[in-house]
PDB file of C-alpha atoms in Angstrom:
ATOM      1  CA  MET A   1     158.577  38.789 138.777  1.00 43.00           C
ATOM      2  CA  ALA A   2     156.318  37.604 141.676  1.00 44.00           C
ATOM      3  CA  LEU A   3     156.767  38.798 145.305  1.00 44.00           C
ATOM      4  CA  ASP A   4     156.601  36.702 148.467  1.00 46.00           C
ATOM      5  CA  THR A   5     154.868  37.718 151.729  1.00 41.00           C
ATOM      6  CA  GLU A   6     157.807  39.902 152.751  1.00 42.00           C
ATOM      7  CA  GLY A   7     157.952  41.702 149.426  1.00 42.00           C
ATOM      8  CA  ARG A   8     161.029  39.941 148.184  1.00 44.00           C
ATOM      9  CA  GLY A   9     161.182  38.976 144.569  1.00 44.00           C
ATOM     10  CA  ARG A  10     161.386  35.445 143.320  1.00 47.00           C
ATOM     11  CA  GLY A  11     163.742  34.625 140.527  1.00 44.00           C
ATOM     12  CA  LYS A  12     162.768  31.367 139.044  1.00 44.00           C
ATOM     13  CA  GLY A  13     160.399  31.646 141.942  1.00 43.00           C
ATOM     14  CA  ASP A  14     159.279  28.078 142.257  1.00 46.00           C
ATOM     15  CA  ARG A  15     162.769  26.814 143.142  1.00 45.00           C
ATOM     16  CA  TRP A  16     163.276  29.597 145.629  1.00 40.00           C
ATOM     17  CA  PHE A  17     159.847  29.052 147.123  1.00 42.00           C
ATOM     18  CA  MET A  18     160.283  25.325 147.474  1.00 43.00           C
ATOM     19  CA  ALA A  19     163.699  25.859 149.002  1.00 44.00           C
ATOM     20  CA  THR A  20     162.521  28.336 151.661  1.00 44.00           C
ATOM     21  CA  ALA A  21     159.008  26.953 152.416  1.00 46.00           C
ATOM     22  CA  ASN A  22     158.425  24.739 155.442  1.00 52.00           C
ATOM     23  CA  PRO A  23     157.680  20.989 155.001  1.00 51.00           C
ATOM     24  CA  TYR A  24     153.928  21.452 155.497  1.00 48.00           C
ATOM     25  CA  LEU A  25     153.724  23.944 152.653  1.00 49.00           C
ATOM     26  CA  ARG A  26     155.800  21.619 150.485  1.00 53.00           C
ATOM     27  CA  VAL A  27     153.411  18.709 151.044  1.00 44.00           C
ATOM     28  CA  THR A  28     150.388  20.904 150.355  1.00 52.00           C
ATOM     29  CA  ALA A  29     151.897  22.167 147.126  1.00 51.00           C
ATOM     30  CA  LEU A  30     152.748  18.642 145.995  1.00 51.00           C
ATOM     31  CA  VAL A  31     149.221  17.384 146.767  1.00 47.00           C
ATOM     32  CA  SER A  32     147.682  20.295 144.860  1.00 55.00           C
ATOM     33  CA  THR A  33     149.986  19.686 141.920  1.00 54.00           C
ATOM     34  CA  CYS A  34     149.132  15.972 141.864  1.00 46.00           C
ATOM     35  CA  ALA A  35     145.414  16.741 142.045  1.00 49.00           C
ATOM     36  CA  VAL A  36     145.706  19.042 139.041  1.00 47.00           C
ATOM     37  CA  VAL A  37     147.631  16.402 137.122  1.00 43.00           C
ATOM     38  CA  VAL A  38     145.100  13.688 137.998  1.00 44.00           C
ATOM     39  CA  LEU A  39     142.172  15.873 136.966  1.00 47.00           C
ATOM     40  CA  ALA A  40     143.892  16.734 133.708  1.00 47.00           C
ATOM     41  CA  GLY A  41     144.490  13.037 133.080  1.00 48.00           C
ATOM     42  CA  CYS A  42     140.836  12.216 133.786  1.00 49.00           C
ATOM     43  CA  ALA A  43     139.698  14.956 131.450  1.00 47.00           C
ATOM     44  CA  SER A  44     141.893  13.604 128.678  1.00 50.00           C
ATOM     45  CA  ASP A  45     140.482  10.084 129.195  1.00 55.00           C
ATOM     46  CA  LYS A  46     136.816  11.212 128.730  1.00 53.00           C
ATOM     47  CA  PRO A  47     135.184   9.190 125.899  1.00 51.00           C
ATOM     48  CA  LYS A  48     134.610  11.059 122.683  1.00 57.00           C
ATOM     49  CA  TYR A  49     131.097   9.610 122.115  1.00 61.00           C
ATOM     50  CA  ALA A  50     128.408   9.325 124.801  1.00 64.00           C
ATOM     51  CA  GLU A  51     127.572   5.717 123.947  1.00 72.00           C
ATOM     52  CA  THR A  52     126.900   3.259 126.760  1.00 75.00           C
ATOM     53  CA  PHE A  53     125.474   0.245 124.866  1.00 78.00           C
ATOM     54  CA  SER A  54     122.878  -0.262 127.568  1.00 76.00           C
ATOM     55  CA  ASP A  55     120.194  -2.912 127.222  1.00 74.00           C
ATOM     56  CA  LYS A  56     117.151  -0.663 127.674  1.00 78.00           C
ATOM     57  CA  GLY A  57     115.203  -2.008 124.707  1.00 84.00           C
ATOM     58  CA  THR A  58     114.511   1.437 123.292  1.00 89.00           C
ATOM     59  CA  TYR A  59     115.039   0.377 119.700  1.00 94.00           C
ATOM     60  CA  THR A  60     113.726  -3.214 119.829  1.00 95.00           C
ATOM     61  CA  ARG A  61     110.437  -5.011 120.351  1.00 94.00           C
ATOM     62  CA  ASP A  62     109.540  -8.715 120.213  1.00 93.00           C
ATOM     63  CA  TYR A  63     106.432  -9.970 118.406  1.00 93.00           C
ATOM     64  CA  PRO A  64     104.822 -13.441 118.305  1.00 91.00           C
ATOM     65  CA  VAL A  65     104.725 -13.477 114.501  1.00 91.00           C
ATOM     66  CA  SER A  66     107.167 -14.204 111.704  1.00 91.00           C
ATOM     67  CA  GLY A  67     109.710 -11.673 110.487  1.00 93.00           C
ATOM     68  CA  LYS A  68     107.787 -11.257 107.237  1.00 93.00           C
ATOM     69  CA  ASP A  69     104.597 -10.333 109.096  1.00 94.00           C
ATOM     70  CA  THR A  70     106.553  -7.975 111.356  1.00 95.00           C
ATOM     71  CA  CYS A  71     108.029  -6.067 108.409  1.00 96.00           C
ATOM     72  CA  GLU A  72     104.646  -5.960 106.694  1.00 96.00           C
ATOM     73  CA  ALA A  73     103.130  -4.441 109.832  1.00 96.00           C
ATOM     74  CA  ALA A  74     105.963  -1.879 109.929  1.00 96.00           C
ATOM     75  CA  ARG A  75     105.368  -0.990 106.273  1.00 97.00           C
ATOM     76  CA  ARG A  76     101.649  -0.457 106.848  1.00 96.00           C
ATOM     77  CA  ALA A  77     102.263   1.556 110.010  1.00 96.00           C
ATOM     78  CA  LEU A  78     104.618   3.883 108.126  1.00 97.00           C
ATOM     79  CA  LEU A  79     102.217   4.244 105.215  1.00 96.00           C
ATOM     80  CA  SER A  80      99.433   5.199 107.637  1.00 96.00           C
ATOM     81  CA  GLN A  81     101.558   8.144 108.837  1.00 95.00           C
ATOM     82  CA  GLY A  82     102.403   9.545 105.402  1.00 95.00           C
ATOM     83  CA  TYR A  83     105.892   8.081 104.962  1.00 96.00           C
ATOM     84  CA  THR A  84     107.333   7.316 101.544  1.00 96.00           C
ATOM     85  CA  ILE A  85     108.557   3.716 101.360  1.00 96.00           C
ATOM     86  CA  GLN A  86     112.067   3.511  99.942  1.00 96.00           C
ATOM     87  CA  LYS A  87     112.549  -0.235 100.433  1.00 94.00           C
ATOM     88  CA  ALA A  88     110.147  -2.971 101.522  1.00 95.00           C
ATOM     89  CA  GLN A  89     111.437  -6.524 101.885  1.00 94.00           C
ATOM     90  CA  GLU A  90     110.682  -9.504 104.106  1.00 93.00           C
ATOM     91  CA  ASP A  91     113.585  -8.647 106.409  1.00 94.00           C
ATOM     92  CA  GLY A  92     113.658  -4.840 106.290  1.00 96.00           C
ATOM     93  CA  VAL A  93     111.785  -1.627 105.562  1.00 97.00           C
ATOM     94  CA  GLU A  94     113.135   1.875 104.917  1.00 97.00           C
ATOM     95  CA  ALA A  95     110.979   4.994 104.703  1.00 97.00           C
ATOM     96  CA  ILE A  96     111.349   8.786 104.773  1.00 96.00           C
ATOM     97  CA  LYS A  97     109.120  11.753 105.588  1.00 96.00           C
ATOM     98  CA  ASN A  98     109.824  15.426 104.912  1.00 94.00           C
ATOM     99  CA  PHE A  99     108.980  18.347 107.179  1.00 91.00           C
ATOM    100  CA  GLN A 100     109.110  22.076 106.405  1.00 88.00           C
ATOM    101  CA  GLU A 101     110.165  24.243 109.338  1.00 80.00           C
ATOM    102  CA  PRO A 102     110.164  28.041 109.736  1.00 79.00           C
ATOM    103  CA  ASP A 103     113.071  30.164 108.499  1.00 78.00           C
ATOM    104  CA  GLN A 104     113.469  28.111 105.322  1.00 78.00           C
ATOM    105  CA  LYS A 105     114.622  25.056 107.249  1.00 86.00           C
ATOM    106  CA  HIS A 106     113.909  21.562 106.013  1.00 92.00           C
ATOM    107  CA  THR A 107     113.921  18.318 108.015  1.00 93.00           C
ATOM    108  CA  GLN A 108     113.943  14.775 106.704  1.00 94.00           C
ATOM    109  CA  LEU A 109     113.111  11.863 109.009  1.00 95.00           C
ATOM    110  CA  SER A 110     114.373   8.436 107.930  1.00 97.00           C
ATOM    111  CA  LEU A 111     113.246   5.202 109.582  1.00 96.00           C
ATOM    112  CA  HIS A 112     115.091   1.908 109.200  1.00 97.00           C
ATOM    113  CA  VAL A 113     113.387  -1.314 110.306  1.00 97.00           C
ATOM    114  CA  VAL A 114     115.065  -4.725 110.437  1.00 97.00           C
ATOM    115  CA  CYS A 115     112.978  -7.823 111.158  1.00 96.00           C
ATOM    116  CA  ALA A 116     114.963 -10.755 112.584  1.00 95.00           C
ATOM    117  CA  PRO A 117     113.311 -14.162 113.162  1.00 93.00           C
ATOM    118  CA  ASP A 118     113.584 -15.720 116.625  1.00 90.00           C
ATOM    119  CA  GLY A 119     113.350 -19.439 117.296  1.00 81.00           C
ATOM    120  CA  ALA A 120     113.181 -22.424 114.997  1.00 80.00           C
ATOM    121  CA  ASP A 121     109.400 -22.354 114.569  1.00 82.00           C
ATOM    122  CA  GLY A 122     109.487 -19.100 112.592  1.00 81.00           C
ATOM    123  CA  LYS A 123     106.567 -17.682 114.556  1.00 85.00           C
ATOM    124  CA  HIS A 124     108.538 -15.169 116.631  1.00 91.00           C
ATOM    125  CA  SER A 125     110.638 -12.204 115.567  1.00 94.00           C
ATOM    126  CA  THR A 126     112.312  -9.057 116.811  1.00 95.00           C
ATOM    127  CA  ALA A 127     111.967  -5.641 115.210  1.00 96.00           C
ATOM    128  CA  PHE A 128     114.989  -3.323 115.342  1.00 96.00           C
ATOM    129  CA  VAL A 129     114.153   0.310 114.529  1.00 97.00           C
ATOM    130  CA  ASN A 130     116.240   3.446 114.406  1.00 95.00           C
ATOM    131  CA  ALA A 131     115.277   6.917 113.198  1.00 96.00           C
ATOM    132  CA  VAL A 132     117.698   9.503 111.810  1.00 96.00           C
ATOM    133  CA  GLN A 133     116.758  13.156 111.527  1.00 95.00           C
ATOM    134  CA  ASP A 134     118.618  15.302 108.974  1.00 94.00           C
ATOM    135  CA  HIS A 135     118.360  19.096 108.941  1.00 92.00           C
ATOM    136  CA  TYR A 136     118.816  21.177 105.798  1.00 92.00           C
ATOM    137  CA  ILE A 137     118.788  24.842 104.834  1.00 89.00           C
ATOM    138  CA  ILE A 138     118.239  26.449 101.455  1.00 83.00           C
ATOM    139  CA  LYS A 139     121.538  27.585 100.015  1.00 81.00           C
ATOM    140  CA  LYS A 140     121.718  29.976  97.103  1.00 76.00           C
ATOM    141  CA  ASN A 141     124.501  29.345  94.598  1.00 71.00           C
ATOM    142  CA  SER A 142     125.134  32.384  92.427  1.00 64.00           C
ATOM    143  CA  THR A 143     126.948  32.174  89.115  1.00 62.00           C
ATOM    144  CA  SER A 144     128.688  35.219  87.647  1.00 58.00           C
ATOM    145  CA  ALA A 145     128.647  35.878  83.955  1.00 56.00           C
ATOM    146  CA  GLY A 146     131.865  36.162  81.954  1.00 59.00           C
ATOM    147  CA  VAL A 147     132.331  38.787  79.257  1.00 55.00           C
ATOM    148  CA  GLY A 148     135.136  38.557  76.723  1.00 58.00           C
ATOM    149  CA  LEU A 149     136.867  41.809  75.740  1.00 55.00           C
ATOM    150  CA  SER A 150     139.501  41.997  73.046  1.00 57.00           C
ATOM    151  CA  VAL A 151     141.720  44.298  75.132  1.00 54.00           C
ATOM    152  CA  LEU A 152     141.168  43.112  78.691  1.00 53.00           C
ATOM    153  CA  GLY A 153     140.424  39.466  77.987  1.00 56.00           C
ATOM    154  CA  SER A 154     137.757  37.620  80.000  1.00 57.00           C
ATOM    155  CA  VAL A 155     136.131  39.678  82.777  1.00 54.00           C
ATOM    156  CA  SER A 156     133.625  38.306  85.345  1.00 58.00           C
ATOM    157  CA  MET A 157     130.658  40.584  85.797  1.00 54.00           C
ATOM    158  CA  PRO A 158     128.557  40.686  89.010  1.00 55.00           C
ATOM    159  CA  PHE A 159     125.398  39.462  87.331  1.00 52.00           C
ATOM    160  CA  GLY A 160     124.252  36.002  86.394  1.00 51.00           C
ATOM    161  CA  SER A 161     121.926  33.290  87.645  1.00 53.00           C
ATOM    162  CA  SER A 162     121.335  31.702  91.046  1.00 57.00           C
ATOM    163  CA  ASP A 163     120.207  28.174  91.914  1.00 63.00           C
ATOM    164  CA  ASP A 164     118.666  27.082  95.213  1.00 71.00           C
ATOM    165  CA  SER A 165     119.818  23.836  96.772  1.00 78.00           C
ATOM    166  CA  LEU A 166     119.449  22.098 100.117  1.00 81.00           C
ATOM    167  CA  SER A 167     122.565  21.968 102.251  1.00 87.00           C
ATOM    168  CA  LYS A 168     122.723  19.578 105.207  1.00 88.00           C
ATOM    169  CA  ILE A 169     123.610  21.314 108.460  1.00 88.00           C
ATOM    170  CA  ALA A 170     122.954  18.598 111.052  1.00 90.00           C
ATOM    171  CA  SER A 171     122.125  14.928 111.447  1.00 91.00           C
ATOM    172  CA  GLU A 172     121.135  13.065 114.588  1.00 93.00           C
ATOM    173  CA  THR A 173     119.716   9.738 115.681  1.00 93.00           C
ATOM    174  CA  ILE A 174     116.505  10.045 117.665  1.00 93.00           C
ATOM    175  CA  ASP A 175     116.857   8.384 121.075  1.00 90.00           C
ATOM    176  CA  LYS A 176     113.526   9.301 122.687  1.00 92.00           C
ATOM    177  CA  PRO A 177     111.944   6.153 124.157  1.00 93.00           C
ATOM    178  CA  ASP A 178     108.418   7.516 123.671  1.00 95.00           C
ATOM    179  CA  PHE A 179     109.036   7.967 119.946  1.00 96.00           C
ATOM    180  CA  TYR A 180     109.890   4.304 119.455  1.00 96.00           C
ATOM    181  CA  SER A 181     107.270   3.073 121.911  1.00 95.00           C
ATOM    182  CA  ASN A 182     104.530   4.838 119.950  1.00 96.00           C
ATOM    183  CA  PHE A 183     105.814   3.388 116.695  1.00 96.00           C
ATOM    184  CA  PHE A 184     105.939  -0.160 118.103  1.00 96.00           C
ATOM    185  CA  ASP A 185     102.399   0.215 119.441  1.00 95.00           C
ATOM    186  CA  LEU A 186     101.245   1.370 116.010  1.00 96.00           C
ATOM    187  CA  MET A 187     102.926  -1.648 114.435  1.00 95.00           C
ATOM    188  CA  ALA A 188     100.984  -3.929 116.777  1.00 94.00           C
ATOM    189  CA  ARG A 189      97.719  -2.688 115.273  1.00 94.00           C
ATOM    190  CA  TYR A 190      98.704  -4.165 111.907  1.00 94.00           C
ATOM    191  CA  MET A 191      99.984  -7.479 113.260  1.00 92.00           C
ATOM    192  CA  PRO A 192      98.086 -10.713 112.510  1.00 86.00           C
ATOM    193  CA  LYS A 193      96.535 -12.376 115.515  1.00 74.00           C
ATOM    194  CA  PRO A 194      98.828 -14.747 117.437  1.00 56.00           C
ATOM    195  CA  GLY A 195      98.398 -18.367 116.405  1.00 55.00           C
ATOM    196  CA  GLU A 196      96.775 -17.548 113.100  1.00 56.00           C
ATOM    197  CA  ASP A 197      98.003 -20.148 110.636  1.00 59.00           C
ATOM    198  CA  ALA A 198      98.675 -19.778 106.958  1.00 59.00           C
ATOM    199  CA  ALA A 199      95.412 -21.491 105.978  1.00 65.00           C
ATOM    200  CA  ALA A 200      93.350 -18.994 107.945  1.00 71.00           C
ATOM    201  CA  ALA A 201      95.314 -16.116 106.497  1.00 68.00           C
ATOM    202  CA  ALA A 202      94.843 -17.521 102.996  1.00 74.00           C
ATOM    203  CA  ALA A 203      91.129 -17.928 103.682  1.00 82.00           C
ATOM    204  CA  LYS A 204      90.921 -14.296 104.731  1.00 81.00           C
ATOM    205  CA  VAL A 205      92.765 -13.216 101.613  1.00 83.00           C
ATOM    206  CA  GLN A 206      90.461 -15.321  99.429  1.00 91.00           C
ATOM    207  CA  ALA A 207      87.395 -13.959 101.210  1.00 93.00           C
ATOM    208  CA  ALA A 208      88.641 -10.444 100.606  1.00 92.00           C
ATOM    209  CA  LYS A 209      89.171 -11.246  96.918  1.00 93.00           C
ATOM    210  CA  ASP A 210      85.698 -12.789  96.640  1.00 95.00           C
ATOM    211  CA  GLN A 211      84.146  -9.758  98.288  1.00 95.00           C
ATOM    212  CA  ALA A 212      86.054  -7.472  95.947  1.00 95.00           C
ATOM    213  CA  ALA A 213      84.801  -9.526  92.976  1.00 95.00           C
ATOM    214  CA  LYS A 214      81.221  -9.277  94.253  1.00 95.00           C
ATOM    215  CA  ASP A 215      81.555  -5.552  94.744  1.00 96.00           C
ATOM    216  CA  GLN A 216      82.955  -5.184  91.241  1.00 96.00           C
ATOM    217  CA  ALA A 217      80.138  -7.298  89.782  1.00 96.00           C
ATOM    218  CA  ALA A 218      77.588  -5.179  91.634  1.00 96.00           C
ATOM    219  CA  LYS A 219      79.213  -2.030  90.283  1.00 95.00           C
ATOM    220  CA  ASP A 220      79.203  -3.440  86.737  1.00 96.00           C
ATOM    221  CA  GLN A 221      75.524  -4.467  87.014  1.00 96.00           C
ATOM    222  CA  ALA A 222      74.618  -1.057  88.372  1.00 96.00           C
ATOM    223  CA  ALA A 223      76.466   0.542  85.462  1.00 95.00           C
ATOM    224  CA  LYS A 224      74.577  -1.683  82.980  1.00 95.00           C
ATOM    225  CA  ASP A 225      71.229  -0.892  84.601  1.00 96.00           C
ATOM    226  CA  GLN A 226      71.988   2.803  84.498  1.00 96.00           C
ATOM    227  CA  ALA A 227      73.015   2.539  80.847  1.00 96.00           C
ATOM    228  CA  ALA A 228      69.759   0.702  80.047  1.00 96.00           C
ATOM    229  CA  LYS A 229      67.756   3.383  81.841  1.00 95.00           C
ATOM    230  CA  ASP A 230      69.600   6.110  79.971  1.00 96.00           C
ATOM    231  CA  GLN A 231      68.976   4.346  76.633  1.00 96.00           C
ATOM    232  CA  ALA A 232      65.283   3.851  77.453  1.00 96.00           C
ATOM    233  CA  ALA A 233      65.020   7.515  78.334  1.00 96.00           C
ATOM    234  CA  LYS A 234      66.692   8.442  75.032  1.00 95.00           C
ATOM    235  CA  ASP A 235      64.349   6.156  73.066  1.00 96.00           C
ATOM    236  CA  GLN A 236      61.272   7.578  74.816  1.00 97.00           C
ATOM    237  CA  ALA A 237      62.483  11.091  74.144  1.00 96.00           C
ATOM    238  CA  ALA A 238      62.964  10.197  70.465  1.00 96.00           C
ATOM    239  CA  LYS A 239      59.421   8.715  70.309  1.00 96.00           C
ATOM    240  CA  ASP A 240      57.955  11.774  71.965  1.00 96.00           C
ATOM    241  CA  GLN A 241      59.781  14.028  69.529  1.00 96.00           C
ATOM    242  CA  ALA A 242      58.610  11.952  66.567  1.00 96.00           C
ATOM    243  CA  ALA A 243      55.023  12.136  67.837  1.00 96.00           C
ATOM    244  CA  LYS A 244      55.323  15.889  68.204  1.00 95.00           C
ATOM    245  CA  ASP A 245      56.725  16.170  64.675  1.00 96.00           C
ATOM    246  CA  GLN A 246      53.898  14.004  63.237  1.00 96.00           C
ATOM    247  CA  ALA A 247      51.272  16.004  65.089  1.00 96.00           C
ATOM    248  CA  ALA A 248      52.793  19.179  63.710  1.00 96.00           C
ATOM    249  CA  LYS A 249      52.687  17.722  60.172  1.00 95.00           C
ATOM    250  CA  ASP A 250      49.051  16.614  60.610  1.00 96.00           C
ATOM    251  CA  GLN A 251      48.061  20.009  61.907  1.00 96.00           C
ATOM    252  CA  ALA A 252      49.846  21.675  59.003  1.00 95.00           C
ATOM    253  CA  ALA A 253      47.983  19.388  56.558  1.00 95.00           C
ATOM    254  CA  LYS A 254      44.660  20.217  58.229  1.00 95.00           C
ATOM    255  CA  ASP A 255      45.410  23.896  58.087  1.00 96.00           C
ATOM    256  CA  GLN A 256      46.320  23.625  54.380  1.00 96.00           C
ATOM    257  CA  ALA A 257      43.149  21.665  53.615  1.00 95.00           C
ATOM    258  CA  ALA A 258      41.092  24.275  55.422  1.00 95.00           C
ATOM    259  CA  LYS A 259      42.780  27.009  53.420  1.00 95.00           C
ATOM    260  CA  ASP A 260      42.163  25.125  50.158  1.00 96.00           C
ATOM    261  CA  GLN A 261      38.467  24.568  51.037  1.00 96.00           C
ATOM    262  CA  ALA A 262      38.071  28.207  51.976  1.00 95.00           C
ATOM    263  CA  ALA A 263      39.595  29.177  48.664  1.00 95.00           C
ATOM    264  CA  LYS A 264      37.230  26.857  46.815  1.00 95.00           C
ATOM    265  CA  ASP A 265      34.240  28.192  48.693  1.00 95.00           C
ATOM    266  CA  GLN A 266      35.304  31.737  47.977  1.00 96.00           C
ATOM    267  CA  ALA A 267      35.759  30.924  44.304  1.00 95.00           C
ATOM    268  CA  ALA A 268      32.257  29.347  44.177  1.00 95.00           C
ATOM    269  CA  LYS A 269      30.805  32.389  45.863  1.00 95.00           C
ATOM    270  CA  ASP A 270      32.578  34.650  43.445  1.00 95.00           C
ATOM    271  CA  GLN A 271      31.345  32.572  40.479  1.00 96.00           C
ATOM    272  CA  ALA A 272      27.770  32.569  41.798  1.00 95.00           C
ATOM    273  CA  ALA A 273      27.950  36.304  42.242  1.00 95.00           C
ATOM    274  CA  LYS A 274      29.200  36.683  38.695  1.00 95.00           C
ATOM    275  CA  ASP A 275      26.421  34.464  37.355  1.00 95.00           C
ATOM    276  CA  GLN A 276      23.800  36.348  39.322  1.00 95.00           C
ATOM    277  CA  ALA A 277      25.163  39.630  38.059  1.00 94.00           C
ATOM    278  CA  ALA A 278      24.985  38.331  34.504  1.00 94.00           C
ATOM    279  CA  LYS A 279      21.398  37.235  35.000  1.00 93.00           C
ATOM    280  CA  ASP A 280      20.485  40.536  36.480  1.00 93.00           C
ATOM    281  CA  GLN A 281      22.127  42.329  33.601  1.00 93.00           C
ATOM    282  CA  ALA A 282      20.274  40.208  31.079  1.00 92.00           C
ATOM    283  CA  ALA A 283      17.002  40.887  32.811  1.00 92.00           C
ATOM    284  CA  LYS A 284      17.690  44.574  32.741  1.00 91.00           C
ATOM    285  CA  ASP A 285      18.542  44.397  29.102  1.00 90.00           C
ATOM    286  CA  GLN A 286      15.297  42.514  28.363  1.00 89.00           C
ATOM    287  CA  SER A 287      13.102  45.002  30.142  1.00 85.00           C
ATOM    288  CA  THR A 288      14.626  48.106  28.567  1.00 77.00           C
ATOM    289  CA  PRO A 289      11.947  50.318  26.542  1.00 67.00           C
ATOM    290  CA  GLY A 290      12.090  50.334  22.705  1.00 59.00           C
ATOM    291  CA  THR A 291      12.510  46.723  22.327  1.00 52.00           C
ATOM    292  CA  GLY A 292       8.770  46.370  21.161  1.00 50.00           C
ATOM    293  CA  THR A 293       7.872  43.718  23.551  1.00 49.00           C
ATOM    294  CA  ASP A 294       6.792  43.755  27.085  1.00 50.00           C
ATOM    295  CA  SER A 295       7.828  41.570  29.679  1.00 46.00           C
ATOM    296  CA  SER A 296       5.375  38.940  28.572  1.00 49.00           C
ATOM    297  CA  GLY A 297       6.696  38.951  25.063  1.00 48.00           C
ATOM    298  CA  SER A 298       3.604  40.542  23.391  1.00 49.00           C
ATOM    299  CA  SER A 299       3.562  43.775  21.498  1.00 48.00           C
ATOM    300  CA  ALA A 300       3.142  46.829  23.616  1.00 49.00           C
ATOM    301  CA  ASN A 301       0.809  48.661  21.139  1.00 53.00           C
ATOM    302  CA  PRO A 302      -2.129  46.737  19.634  1.00 54.00           C
ATOM    303  CA  PRO A 303      -2.344  46.857  15.841  1.00 53.00           C
ATOM    304  CA  SER A 304      -4.595  49.544  14.474  1.00 53.00           C
ATOM    305  CA  THR A 305      -7.597  48.617  12.325  1.00 52.00           C
ATOM    306  CA  SER A 306      -8.938  50.688   9.527  1.00 51.00           C
ATOM    307  CA  THR A 307     -12.618  51.526   9.428  1.00 52.00           C
ATOM    308  CA  PRO A 308     -14.532  51.939   6.321  1.00 42.00           C
TER     309      PRO A 308
END
């Protein structure tokens, strides 16, 4: 129970206090009470979402080209920054890009572009862009193994397998003006020049195709020339090898002929030596004593004559 300034207790103190207080204190208490009630009412009327729908142009940009050209410029701008195109149409483009953050966190940035034509001439359009950033973490899902026992039935054991999956923990729309301003400026780099008609664009496309055809023809001709050079080199190498082989054969034939001639000469020398040895032997045999003839063929001893 509360006490007043004189130490007396208050029962249901508010009634006692209001009954004994002077008029000034009563008015002050009522004003304070009303202020609290008004503040409480204001707090309860606070909007749940901080959305103002202001016309700041953060998410839009006008271009002096058709909606098709605007979306094509958006597609090329996203491709130049490493985004994966999910959808690419004449009136809209959707793309995503993944980022790996520390502590096993994963972020995915999604861009949505809508190209709306402005005016009846079809040469003006507005690009509406919004980017959503989703945050994920790696979540491990463990699976326990079940073991069947005849007495106890099925029992879950604390071992098994685990699978990793990404679990979304947050999602937010990017509202930084600089982010969108940089993207719109990048889109402008891929825009066709203002006033460029379809004929000029078609001429550029045809010129690009013709140049590509010329480049391809040049590549093909270079490939043919290189193939011809390679074949000529192979043929020359084959001729050189054949010449080497023929020279080797000719040299082998010359060497064999020289060997055969040397053998013949040696055989003739041997035969001449044999013949000379035979002659010498015959001469020796002819000049041996006791044969009754000298070397001239006459008798060695003159015949004796008897005297009377």
